[in-house]
mmCIF file of C-alpha atoms in Angstrom:
data_model
loop_
_atom_site.group_PDB
_atom_site.id
_atom_site.type_symbol
_atom_site.label_atom_id
_atom_site.label_comp_id
_atom_site.label_asym_id
_atom_site.label_seq_id
_atom_site.Cartn_x
_atom_site.Cartn_y
_atom_site.Cartn_z
ATOM 1 C CA MET A 184 6.476 130.498 109.899
ATOM 2 C CA SER A 185 8.876 128.500 108.133
ATOM 3 C CA SER A 186 12.166 130.412 107.498
ATOM 4 C CA THR A 187 14.655 128.789 104.961
ATOM 5 C CA LEU A 188 18.041 129.080 105.106
ATOM 6 C CA GLN A 189 20.153 130.601 102.531
ATOM 7 C CA ALA A 190 23.808 129.859 102.141
ATOM 8 C CA ASP A 191 26.379 132.545 102.552
ATOM 9 C CA PRO A 192 27.138 134.078 98.847
ATOM 10 C CA ALA A 193 31.110 132.772 97.602
ATOM 11 C CA PRO A 194 32.948 135.556 99.197
ATOM 12 C CA THR A 195 34.548 137.442 96.897
ATOM 13 C CA ARG A 196 38.212 137.677 96.618
ATOM 14 C CA SER A 197 40.233 140.574 96.431
ATOM 15 C CA PRO A 198 43.708 140.857 94.507
ATOM 16 C CA THR A 199 44.189 144.480 96.803
ATOM 17 C CA PHE A 200 46.434 142.407 100.047
ATOM 18 C CA SER A 201 48.480 140.626 96.911
ATOM 19 C CA GLY A 202 49.076 143.435 94.638
ATOM 20 C CA VAL A 203 50.122 145.574 96.970
ATOM 21 C CA LEU A 204 52.505 143.177 98.663
ATOM 22 C CA ILE A 205 54.311 142.332 94.923
ATOM 23 C CA LEU A 206 54.122 145.968 94.778
ATOM 24 C CA SER A 207 56.098 146.827 98.025
ATOM 25 C CA THR A 208 58.437 143.851 97.084
ATOM 26 C CA GLY A 209 59.187 145.503 93.885
ATOM 27 C CA VAL A 210 60.140 148.685 95.579
ATOM 28 C CA LEU A 211 62.458 147.347 97.846
ATOM 29 C CA GLN A 212 64.510 146.055 94.707
ATOM 30 C CA LEU A 213 64.330 149.467 93.019
ATOM 31 C CA VAL A 214 65.651 150.635 96.429
ATOM 32 C CA ALA A 215 68.271 148.207 97.004
ATOM 33 C CA ALA A 216 69.354 148.441 93.222
ATOM 34 C CA ALA A 217 69.976 152.195 93.474
ATOM 35 C CA ALA A 218 71.255 152.291 96.752
ATOM 36 C CA ALA A 219 73.692 149.649 95.226
ATOM 37 C CA LEU A 220 74.441 151.455 91.941
ATOM 38 C CA ALA A 221 75.198 155.000 94.625
ATOM 39 C CA GLY A 222 78.114 153.457 95.915
ATOM 40 C CA ASN A 223 79.602 154.084 99.244
ATOM 41 C CA GLY A 224 77.757 154.038 102.223
ATOM 42 C CA GLY A 225 74.103 153.680 100.323
ATOM 43 C CA LEU A 226 74.063 150.163 100.516
ATOM 44 C CA LEU A 227 75.406 147.892 103.841
ATOM 45 C CA ILE A 228 77.382 145.015 102.153
ATOM 46 C CA ALA A 229 79.174 142.043 103.593
ATOM 47 C CA GLN A 230 82.840 142.284 103.567
ATOM 48 C CA ASN A 231 83.384 138.703 102.242
ATOM 49 C CA PRO A 232 80.327 137.805 100.122
ATOM 50 C CA VAL A 233 80.411 133.564 99.142
ATOM 51 C CA HIS A 234 79.240 134.765 95.606
ATOM 52 C CA PRO A 235 82.377 136.765 93.422
ATOM 53 C CA LEU A 236 79.449 138.957 91.699
ATOM 54 C CA ASP A 237 79.906 142.299 90.940
ATOM 55 C CA ILE A 238 77.312 144.519 92.599
ATOM 56 C CA THR A 239 76.917 147.075 89.487
ATOM 57 C CA ARG A 240 76.018 144.011 87.257
ATOM 58 C CA TRP A 241 74.117 142.443 90.005
ATOM 59 C CA SER A 242 72.238 145.687 90.461
ATOM 60 C CA TRP A 243 70.964 146.183 86.899
ATOM 61 C CA PHE A 244 69.114 143.674 87.109
ATOM 62 C CA LEU A 245 67.832 143.590 90.163
ATOM 63 C CA ALA A 246 66.872 147.100 89.171
ATOM 64 C CA LEU A 247 65.102 145.035 85.914
ATOM 65 C CA ILE A 248 63.796 143.042 88.202
ATOM 66 C CA GLY A 249 62.027 145.495 90.679
ATOM 67 C CA VAL A 250 60.280 147.520 87.402
ATOM 68 C CA LEU A 251 58.977 143.665 86.535
ATOM 69 C CA VAL A 252 57.318 142.704 89.747
ATOM 70 C CA ILE A 253 56.269 146.075 89.766
ATOM 71 C CA ILE A 254 54.283 145.760 86.035
ATOM 72 C CA SER A 255 52.902 142.652 87.495
ATOM 73 C CA GLY A 256 51.459 144.268 90.799
ATOM 74 C CA VAL A 257 49.908 146.533 88.662
ATOM 75 C CA GLY A 258 48.545 144.556 86.383
ATOM 76 C CA ILE A 259 47.232 142.626 89.839
ATOM 77 C CA LEU A 260 45.588 145.608 91.719
ATOM 78 C CA ALA A 261 43.689 146.417 88.134
ATOM 79 C CA LYS A 262 42.178 142.452 88.295
ATOM 80 C CA LYS A 263 44.095 141.492 84.661
ATOM 81 C CA PRO A 264 43.579 137.799 84.633
ATOM 82 C CA TRP A 265 47.479 137.442 82.821
ATOM 83 C CA ALA A 266 48.913 139.493 85.775
ATOM 84 C CA TYR A 267 48.324 136.498 88.487
ATOM 85 C CA LEU A 268 50.445 133.603 86.509
ATOM 86 C CA ALA A 269 53.017 136.541 85.565
ATOM 87 C CA GLY A 270 52.839 137.717 89.662
ATOM 88 C CA ILE A 271 53.545 134.192 90.687
ATOM 89 C CA GLY A 272 55.974 133.885 88.406
ATOM 90 C CA MET A 273 57.843 137.213 89.482
ATOM 91 C CA ALA A 274 57.458 136.471 93.230
ATOM 92 C CA ALA A 275 59.668 132.645 92.209
ATOM 93 C CA ILE A 276 62.207 134.422 90.647
ATOM 94 C CA SER A 277 62.253 137.812 93.456
ATOM 95 C CA ALA A 278 62.933 135.054 95.585
ATOM 96 C CA ALA A 279 65.674 133.078 93.586
ATOM 97 C CA ASP A 280 67.361 136.919 92.853
ATOM 98 C CA SER A 281 67.322 137.635 96.824
ATOM 99 C CA PHE A 282 68.649 134.235 97.496
ATOM 100 C CA VAL A 283 71.573 135.077 95.722
ATOM 101 C CA PHE A 284 71.606 138.797 96.801
ATOM 102 C CA ALA A 285 71.871 137.386 100.275
ATOM 103 C CA SER A 286 75.222 136.886 100.385
ATOM 104 C CA PHE A 287 75.826 140.541 99.512
ATOM 105 C CA CYS A 288 73.334 142.205 101.947
ATOM 106 C CA PRO A 289 71.435 139.013 104.723
ATOM 107 C CA LEU A 290 68.620 140.786 106.433
ATOM 108 C CA PHE A 291 67.667 142.595 102.929
ATOM 109 C CA ALA A 292 67.027 138.850 101.306
ATOM 110 C CA LEU A 293 65.690 137.213 103.806
ATOM 111 C CA LEU A 294 62.460 140.280 104.436
ATOM 112 C CA VAL A 295 62.294 139.798 100.751
ATOM 113 C CA ILE A 296 62.157 136.282 100.470
ATOM 114 C CA SER A 297 59.494 136.082 103.325
ATOM 115 C CA ILE A 298 57.331 138.896 101.224
ATOM 116 C CA ASP A 299 57.949 136.546 98.063
ATOM 117 C CA ILE A 300 56.159 133.474 99.915
ATOM 118 C CA LEU A 301 53.894 135.342 100.630
ATOM 119 C CA VAL A 302 53.099 137.013 97.951
ATOM 120 C CA ILE A 303 52.767 133.531 95.830
ATOM 121 C CA CYS A 304 50.126 131.813 98.305
ATOM 122 C CA THR A 305 48.450 134.733 98.056
ATOM 123 C CA LEU A 306 48.510 134.655 94.990
ATOM 124 C CA MET A 307 47.897 130.844 94.084
ATOM 125 C CA ARG A 308 44.351 131.186 96.319
ATOM 126 C CA GLU A 309 43.205 134.020 94.781
ATOM 127 C CA PHE A 310 44.084 132.517 90.833
ATOM 128 C CA PRO A 311 40.690 130.280 90.355
ATOM 129 C CA ALA A 312 38.931 133.366 91.382
ATOM 130 C CA ALA A 313 40.325 135.686 88.847
ATOM 131 C CA CYS A 314 40.076 133.193 85.816
ATOM 132 C CA PRO A 315 36.365 132.587 85.301
#
């Protein structure tokens, strides 16, 4: 009896983990933007932020980025090839935005930056399989 060894087929990569991560980042940014727009008590903001930015204007920018990140996440979950590049770009923009927002709310910004770095790493790993 001769048995031949066959190589395992290449593992299929599912974008579910990346999609859920980037969706959670978008939702977190929308929640932070809504809390900042709500005014008093909605968001714990540092008393003396480093950047002299208007929190209301910045929260609208944060909301716009949150919506774009959610659109990228939906595209990733739908396995659209364009969404992988858009997701990498939006995660990088989200991390940069959170870096500036860190002077207002440091723990929130650290959480979002950590998730964004994880999203970029997972999307870069899945990108070659998504675009044949």
